[in-house]
Amino acid sequence: MIRNPHITPPECLRNAPRRAARVFGWLFALGALLIPGCQSDTSNSDQPEIVWRFAIEETSGSVQDAYAQQFKKLVEQRSEGRIRVKIYPYGTLGTSDHITEQLHLNVIQFAMASPGHVGKLIPEVQVFLLHFLFTDNPVVNSQALRDPELRAFLDQLYAEKGFKFLSIFSEGWQVWTLTSAALGGRNEFRGLRDFAGLKIRVMTSPLLVAAYNAYNANPTPLPYGEVYSALQLSMIDAQVNPIFAIEEMNFHEVTDWLIFGRHSPFITTVATNTKFYQSLSSRERSLVDGIVREMDGYILEKVRAFNQERLEIIKEDRPDLNIVPELSDKQRQAFREASLPVHEAFVEQTGPDAAKLLELLKSALNEAEQNQNENGPERNDANRK
Ligand code: 6CS
C-alpha cells in the first residue's frame, strides 16, 4: 500500500531563493514560539520553568529522536524538573536549513546539524560526506568520531559560525534505493555504469553533487520532506539514506532496489547556540557536557538495533524488493576510483581547514583501527587503500 510520508513541507519552499527561505525560517520560529507549552511556565512554582528547545532533522521514532528523547530524559531528571526539554521533530520547524537558521538565532537551543545540510555554512564538515573514506568496520568508525583532537577542531570550526559543537555520531551505512526504471527494467545491478544519468536525490551539500557527478549521475538536491513525492512522481529515480530512515520515510514503498554500497556512513552532529551555551551556569554546562558524553555509547546501540529491525520491516512490507547486500570487489573498486578525485578537489576548493580536518579524521581512523586489531579484529579496512 502506498502511504504518504509524514512530512509535506509547503509547496512554496521548493526552490525558494535563500532570502525567502529565511523569512519562512522566521515564520516557523514565530509559530513555534506561539505553540502553547513552549513558553516559560510560572503557574506551578515560584521559580519559572526553563524550556530548552531541541530540533531534530528526522521524525518521531528515528535515531535522532532516540537521541533527543534520551537527552530530554536525562536533563529533566538531573535538573529535578527545573529544566524542560521540548523536542521538535522534522517538519514542525521547517527544513534542516531552517533549523540551522533558528539555532543561529537562539530561537531553538539544541539541534541536529547533519554535514549534508550544515555543510553549506561550515564547508569543512563536508569531509564526513566523502565516499570511501571510512573503514568497513562501524565500530572503528564510531571510535574515530570520538577522537578528542578531531572534536576539538570541530568545536573551533563551529565556534567561528556562532555554534557550539557538542557531538558527532554515525547513524549507519547509507544505502542506495533505485527504481526499476533507473535500471531500464533489467533485473541486475551492474555497478557504476548503472549510475550514468541516474536522477538521484542528495542532501543540499555541494560536495554531494560533486560526489555523484563523479559517478556520471544526475544529482538533485532536495529537502528530506520532498523525497517521497519526488520518487512517487518519478522526478527522481534514486535516493540514499540509512535503512532506518528509508523505512521511517516509507521510501521503500516507492523504490524497487536496495543497494548496500557501504560507500559512506550517515554522519550527524549535535550543536547548540554559542551565546546560549555561554549564558549557562557552570552547573548547567556540566549537566549538558556530561549527558552529551554519555550519549555516545547509548546512540551507537540504538543505531545498530534500529537499522537491523527496520530492515526486517522493509522486507516484510516489500517481499518483492531486490536487495544487493554488497558490491562485488570489482564494482567497489570502480566506485572507489571514481570517488577519489572528489577528495582532492574538496581539499583544494575548501582550503587548509578542510585539509586539516581530513587529516585528523584519517589519523583517528587509523588509530581506531589499530586499537581494534590489537584488542580483537573484526573486519579489515579496504576503503582507504
Ligand atoms: O536525507 C536527509 O536529508 C536526512 N537523512 C537523515 C537520515 N537524517 C536527516 C537528514 O536530513
Coordinates of C-alpha atoms and ligand atoms in Angstrom, one line a residue:
M1 CA 0.0 0.0 0.0
I2 CA 1.3 3.5 -0.9
R3 CA 1.1 5.8 2.0
N4 CA 2.2 9.4 2.0
P5 CA 5.2 10.3 4.1
H6 CA 4.7 12.1 7.4
I7 CA 6.2 15.3 6.1
T8 CA 4.9 17.6 3.4
P9 CA 6.7 20.9 3.6
P10 CA 4.9 23.8 1.9
E11 CA 5.0 23.8 -1.9
C12 CA 6.2 27.4 -1.9
L13 CA 9.5 26.4 -0.2
R14 CA 10.6 24.4 -3.2
N15 CA 13.5 26.1 -4.9
A16 CA 12.7 29.3 -2.9
P17 CA 15.5 31.8 -3.0
R18 CA 17.6 32.0 0.1
R19 CA 16.1 35.2 1.4
A20 CA 12.6 33.9 1.1
A21 CA 13.6 30.7 2.8
R22 CA 15.0 32.8 5.7
V23 CA 11.7 34.6 6.0
F24 CA 10.0 31.3 6.3
G25 CA 12.5 30.3 8.9
W26 CA 11.4 33.2 10.9
L27 CA 7.8 32.4 10.4
F28 CA 8.3 28.8 11.5
A29 CA 10.2 30.1 14.5
L30 CA 7.5 32.5 15.4
G31 CA 4.9 29.8 15.1
A32 CA 6.9 27.6 17.4
L33 CA 7.1 30.4 20.0
L34 CA 3.3 30.7 19.9
I35 CA 2.7 26.9 20.4
P36 CA 1.2 26.6 23.9
G37 CA 3.7 25.0 26.3
C38 CA 6.8 26.5 24.7
Q39 CA 6.8 29.5 27.0
S40 CA 8.3 29.6 30.5
D41 CA 5.7 28.3 32.8
T42 CA 5.3 30.0 36.2
S43 CA 1.9 28.5 37.1
N44 CA 3.1 25.7 39.5
S45 CA 6.0 27.2 41.3
D46 CA 7.7 30.4 42.2
Q47 CA 10.7 29.5 40.1
P48 CA 10.0 29.8 36.3
E49 CA 10.5 26.6 34.5
I50 CA 13.2 26.7 31.9
V51 CA 12.5 25.3 28.5
W52 CA 15.2 24.2 26.1
R53 CA 14.1 23.6 22.6
F54 CA 15.7 20.8 20.7
A55 CA 15.0 20.4 16.9
I56 CA 15.8 17.2 15.0
E57 CA 16.1 16.6 11.3
E58 CA 14.1 13.4 11.4
T59 CA 10.6 12.3 12.5
S60 CA 9.5 10.8 15.8
G61 CA 10.8 7.2 16.1
S62 CA 14.1 8.0 14.3
V63 CA 17.7 7.7 15.5
Q64 CA 17.8 11.5 16.1
D65 CA 14.6 11.3 18.0
A66 CA 16.0 8.5 20.2
Y67 CA 19.0 10.8 20.9
A68 CA 16.8 13.8 21.7
Q69 CA 14.4 11.8 23.9
Q70 CA 17.3 10.3 26.0
F71 CA 18.9 13.8 26.3
K72 CA 15.5 15.2 27.4
K73 CA 15.0 12.4 30.0
L74 CA 18.5 12.9 31.5
V75 CA 18.3 16.7 31.6
E76 CA 14.8 16.7 33.2
Q77 CA 15.8 14.0 35.7
R78 CA 19.1 15.6 36.7
S79 CA 17.8 19.1 36.9
E80 CA 15.0 17.7 39.1
G81 CA 12.3 19.1 36.8
R82 CA 13.7 22.7 36.7
I83 CA 14.6 22.4 33.0
R84 CA 12.2 21.0 30.5
V85 CA 13.4 19.9 27.0
K86 CA 10.9 20.3 24.2
I87 CA 11.6 18.3 21.1
Y88 CA 10.7 19.5 17.6
P89 CA 10.6 16.7 15.0
Y90 CA 11.4 17.3 11.4
G91 CA 8.8 19.4 9.6
T92 CA 7.5 21.2 12.7
L93 CA 10.1 24.0 12.3
G94 CA 10.6 23.7 8.5
T95 CA 13.5 22.1 6.7
S96 CA 17.0 21.3 8.0
D97 CA 18.2 24.7 6.7
H98 CA 15.5 26.5 8.7
I99 CA 16.5 24.6 11.9
T100 CA 20.2 25.8 11.4
E101 CA 18.9 29.3 11.0
Q102 CA 16.8 29.1 14.1
L103 CA 19.7 27.7 16.1
H104 CA 21.8 30.6 15.0
L105 CA 19.1 33.0 16.2
N106 CA 18.8 31.1 19.5
V107 CA 15.1 30.5 18.9
I108 CA 16.0 26.9 19.5
Q109 CA 18.8 25.9 21.8
F110 CA 19.8 22.5 20.5
A111 CA 19.7 21.0 17.1
M112 CA 20.9 18.1 14.9
A113 CA 23.1 19.5 12.2
S114 CA 24.0 17.0 9.5
P115 CA 27.0 17.8 7.3
G116 CA 24.8 17.2 4.3
H117 CA 22.9 20.3 5.2
V118 CA 25.1 22.4 7.5
G119 CA 28.0 21.9 5.1
K120 CA 26.7 24.9 3.2
L121 CA 27.5 27.1 6.2
I122 CA 30.6 25.2 7.5
P123 CA 32.0 23.8 4.3
E124 CA 34.8 21.8 6.1
V125 CA 32.4 19.4 7.7
Q126 CA 31.6 18.1 4.3
V127 CA 34.6 15.9 4.8
F128 CA 32.2 13.5 6.5
L129 CA 30.4 13.1 3.2
L130 CA 33.3 11.9 1.2
H131 CA 32.8 8.4 -0.2
F132 CA 35.2 5.5 0.5
L133 CA 36.9 7.4 3.3
F134 CA 35.7 5.5 6.4
T135 CA 36.6 1.9 7.2
D136 CA 34.4 -1.1 6.6
N137 CA 34.0 -1.5 10.4
P138 CA 31.3 0.6 12.0
V139 CA 32.9 0.1 15.5
V140 CA 36.2 1.6 14.2
N141 CA 34.3 4.4 12.5
S142 CA 32.4 5.3 15.7
Q143 CA 35.6 5.1 17.7
A144 CA 37.3 7.5 15.4
L145 CA 34.5 10.0 15.7
R146 CA 35.2 10.2 19.4
D147 CA 38.8 11.3 18.9
P148 CA 39.4 14.3 21.2
E149 CA 41.6 16.2 18.7
L150 CA 39.0 15.8 15.9
R151 CA 36.2 17.0 18.2
A152 CA 38.3 20.0 19.4
F153 CA 38.9 21.1 15.8
L154 CA 35.2 20.7 15.0
D155 CA 34.5 22.9 18.1
Q156 CA 36.7 25.6 16.6
L157 CA 35.1 25.4 13.2
Y158 CA 31.6 25.6 14.7
A159 CA 32.5 28.5 17.0
E160 CA 33.6 30.6 14.0
K161 CA 30.0 30.4 12.8
G162 CA 28.3 31.1 16.2
F163 CA 27.6 27.4 17.1
K164 CA 28.9 25.3 20.0
F165 CA 29.7 21.8 18.7
L166 CA 28.5 19.1 21.1
S167 CA 28.8 15.7 19.5
I168 CA 29.1 13.7 16.3
F169 CA 28.0 10.2 15.5
S170 CA 27.1 7.8 12.7
E171 CA 23.5 6.7 12.0
G172 CA 24.6 3.7 10.0
W173 CA 25.6 2.9 6.4
Q174 CA 23.9 4.8 3.7
V175 CA 22.0 2.6 1.2
W176 CA 21.1 3.4 -2.3
T177 CA 17.5 2.9 -3.3
L178 CA 16.8 2.7 -7.1
T179 CA 13.5 2.4 -9.0
S180 CA 13.4 -0.3 -11.7
A181 CA 13.1 2.4 -14.3
A182 CA 16.5 3.6 -13.2
L183 CA 17.9 0.2 -14.3
G184 CA 15.9 0.2 -17.5
G185 CA 13.8 -2.7 -16.1
R186 CA 16.8 -5.0 -16.0
N187 CA 16.9 -7.5 -13.2
E188 CA 20.5 -7.0 -12.5
F189 CA 22.6 -4.2 -10.9
R190 CA 25.7 -3.8 -12.9
G191 CA 27.6 -1.3 -10.7
L192 CA 29.0 2.1 -11.6
R193 CA 27.7 2.0 -15.2
D194 CA 24.1 2.0 -13.8
F195 CA 24.8 5.4 -12.2
A196 CA 25.2 7.1 -15.6
G197 CA 22.5 9.7 -15.9
L198 CA 20.8 8.4 -12.7
K199 CA 18.5 11.1 -11.2
I200 CA 19.5 10.7 -7.6
R201 CA 18.3 12.9 -4.7
V202 CA 21.1 14.2 -2.5
M203 CA 21.1 16.5 0.6
T204 CA 21.7 20.1 -0.1
S205 CA 25.5 20.0 0.1
P206 CA 27.6 21.0 -3.0
L207 CA 30.0 18.2 -2.1
L208 CA 27.3 15.6 -2.6
V209 CA 26.6 17.0 -6.0
A210 CA 30.2 16.6 -6.9
A211 CA 30.3 13.1 -5.4
Y212 CA 27.5 11.9 -7.7
N213 CA 28.7 13.9 -10.7
A214 CA 31.9 11.8 -10.4
Y215 CA 29.8 8.7 -11.0
N216 CA 28.2 10.4 -14.1
A217 CA 24.9 10.6 -12.2
N218 CA 22.5 13.5 -12.3
P219 CA 22.3 14.6 -8.6
T220 CA 19.3 16.6 -7.5
P221 CA 19.5 18.4 -4.1
L222 CA 16.1 18.3 -2.3
P223 CA 14.9 18.7 1.3
Y224 CA 14.2 15.4 3.1
G225 CA 10.5 16.0 3.2
E226 CA 10.2 16.2 -0.6
V227 CA 11.9 12.9 -1.4
Y228 CA 8.9 10.6 -1.2
S229 CA 6.7 12.6 -3.6
A230 CA 9.7 13.1 -5.9
L231 CA 10.1 9.3 -6.1
Q232 CA 6.4 8.8 -6.5
L233 CA 6.2 11.3 -9.3
S234 CA 9.3 9.9 -11.0
M235 CA 11.1 13.2 -10.7
I236 CA 14.0 11.2 -9.3
D237 CA 14.9 7.6 -9.7
A238 CA 17.1 7.1 -6.6
Q239 CA 18.0 8.4 -3.2
V240 CA 20.4 7.5 -0.5
N241 CA 19.9 7.1 3.3
P242 CA 20.4 4.7 6.2
I243 CA 17.9 1.8 6.4
F244 CA 16.0 3.1 9.4
A245 CA 15.4 6.4 7.5
I246 CA 14.2 4.5 4.4
E247 CA 11.7 2.7 6.5
E248 CA 10.7 5.7 8.6
M249 CA 10.0 7.9 5.5
N250 CA 8.4 5.0 3.6
F251 CA 10.9 5.3 0.7
H252 CA 10.8 1.5 0.3
E253 CA 7.2 1.9 -0.9
V254 CA 8.3 3.8 -3.9
T255 CA 11.5 2.0 -4.8
D256 CA 12.5 -1.4 -6.3
W257 CA 16.1 -1.9 -5.3
L258 CA 18.1 -1.6 -2.1
I259 CA 21.9 -1.5 -2.8
F260 CA 24.3 -1.7 0.1
G261 CA 27.3 0.1 -1.4
R262 CA 29.0 0.8 2.0
H263 CA 30.4 3.9 0.4
S264 CA 29.8 6.1 3.4
P265 CA 28.0 6.2 6.8
F266 CA 25.4 8.8 7.5
I267 CA 27.1 11.2 10.0
T268 CA 25.3 13.8 12.0
T269 CA 26.4 16.4 14.6
V270 CA 24.7 17.9 17.6
A271 CA 25.1 21.6 18.2
T272 CA 23.9 24.3 20.5
N273 CA 23.9 28.1 20.2
T274 CA 27.2 29.7 21.4
K275 CA 25.6 32.6 23.3
F276 CA 23.1 30.3 24.9
Y277 CA 25.9 27.9 26.0
Q278 CA 27.9 30.8 27.4
S279 CA 24.9 32.0 29.3
L280 CA 24.5 28.8 31.2
S281 CA 25.7 28.5 34.8
S282 CA 28.7 26.2 35.3
R283 CA 26.4 23.6 36.8
E284 CA 24.1 23.6 33.7
R285 CA 27.1 23.5 31.4
S286 CA 28.5 20.4 33.2
L287 CA 25.0 18.9 33.0
V288 CA 24.9 19.3 29.2
D289 CA 28.5 18.2 28.7
G290 CA 28.2 15.2 30.9
I291 CA 25.0 14.0 29.2
V292 CA 26.4 14.5 25.8
R293 CA 29.4 12.4 26.7
E294 CA 27.2 9.6 28.0
M295 CA 25.1 9.6 24.8
D296 CA 27.9 8.3 22.6
G297 CA 27.5 4.7 23.7
Y298 CA 23.7 4.9 24.0
I299 CA 23.2 6.1 20.5
L300 CA 25.6 3.6 18.9
E301 CA 23.5 0.7 20.3
K302 CA 20.2 2.4 19.1
V303 CA 21.6 2.8 15.6
R304 CA 22.6 -0.8 15.4
A305 CA 19.2 -2.0 16.6
F306 CA 17.1 0.4 14.5
N307 CA 18.8 -0.4 11.3
Q308 CA 18.6 -4.2 11.9
E309 CA 14.9 -4.1 13.0
R310 CA 13.8 -1.7 10.2
L311 CA 15.4 -3.9 7.5
E312 CA 13.1 -6.7 8.6
I313 CA 10.1 -4.4 8.4
I314 CA 11.1 -3.4 4.9
K315 CA 11.5 -7.0 3.8
E316 CA 8.0 -7.8 5.3
D317 CA 6.4 -4.8 3.6
R318 CA 8.1 -5.4 0.3
P319 CA 9.0 -9.0 -0.3
D320 CA 9.4 -8.2 -4.0
L321 CA 12.2 -5.7 -3.3
N322 CA 15.6 -6.5 -4.9
I323 CA 18.3 -6.4 -2.3
V324 CA 22.0 -6.2 -3.3
P325 CA 23.7 -6.9 0.1
E326 CA 27.1 -5.9 -1.1
L327 CA 29.0 -4.8 -4.2
S328 CA 31.5 -7.2 -5.8
D329 CA 35.2 -6.3 -5.2
K330 CA 35.3 -5.1 -8.9
Q331 CA 32.2 -2.9 -8.6
R332 CA 33.5 -1.4 -5.3
Q333 CA 36.9 -0.7 -6.8
A334 CA 35.2 1.1 -9.8
F335 CA 33.2 3.3 -7.4
R336 CA 36.2 4.0 -5.2
E337 CA 38.4 5.0 -8.1
A338 CA 35.8 7.4 -9.4
S339 CA 35.3 9.0 -6.0
L340 CA 39.0 9.7 -5.2
P341 CA 39.4 12.8 -7.4
V342 CA 36.5 14.3 -5.3
H343 CA 38.6 14.0 -2.2
E344 CA 41.4 16.0 -3.8
A345 CA 39.0 18.6 -5.3
F346 CA 37.3 19.1 -1.9
V347 CA 40.5 19.9 -0.1
E348 CA 41.7 22.2 -2.9
Q349 CA 38.4 24.1 -3.1
T350 CA 37.6 24.3 0.6
G351 CA 41.0 25.2 1.9
P352 CA 43.6 24.4 4.7
D353 CA 41.0 23.8 7.4
A354 CA 39.4 21.2 5.3
A355 CA 42.8 19.6 4.7
K356 CA 43.4 19.6 8.4
L357 CA 40.0 18.1 9.3
L358 CA 40.6 15.4 6.7
E359 CA 44.0 14.6 8.1
L360 CA 42.6 14.5 11.6
L361 CA 39.8 12.1 10.6
K362 CA 42.2 9.8 8.7
S363 CA 44.6 9.6 11.6
A364 CA 41.7 9.0 14.0
L365 CA 40.5 6.1 11.7
N366 CA 44.0 4.6 11.6
E367 CA 44.4 4.8 15.3
A368 CA 40.9 3.3 16.0
E369 CA 41.7 0.5 13.5
Q370 CA 45.0 -0.2 15.1
N371 CA 43.3 -0.5 18.5
Q372 CA 40.7 -2.7 17.1
N373 CA 43.3 -5.0 15.6
E374 CA 45.2 -5.2 18.9
N375 CA 42.0 -5.7 21.0
G376 CA 40.1 -8.0 18.7
P377 CA 39.9 -7.5 15.0
E378 CA 36.5 -7.7 13.3
R379 CA 36.8 -6.7 9.7
N380 CA 39.7 -5.3 7.7
D381 CA 39.6 -2.0 6.1
A382 CA 39.5 -2.0 2.3
N383 CA 38.2 1.6 1.9
R384 CA 41.2 3.9 2.2
K385 CA 43.7 1.9 0.1
Ligands
6CS1 O1 18.4 12.7 3.8 C1 18.2 13.6 4.7 O2 18.1 14.8 4.3 C2 18.1 13.2 6.1 N1 18.5 11.9 6.4 C3 18.7 11.5 7.6 C4 19.0 10.1 7.9 N2 18.7 12.3 8.6 C5 18.5 13.8 8.5 C6 18.7 14.2 7.1 O3 18.2 15.5 6.9

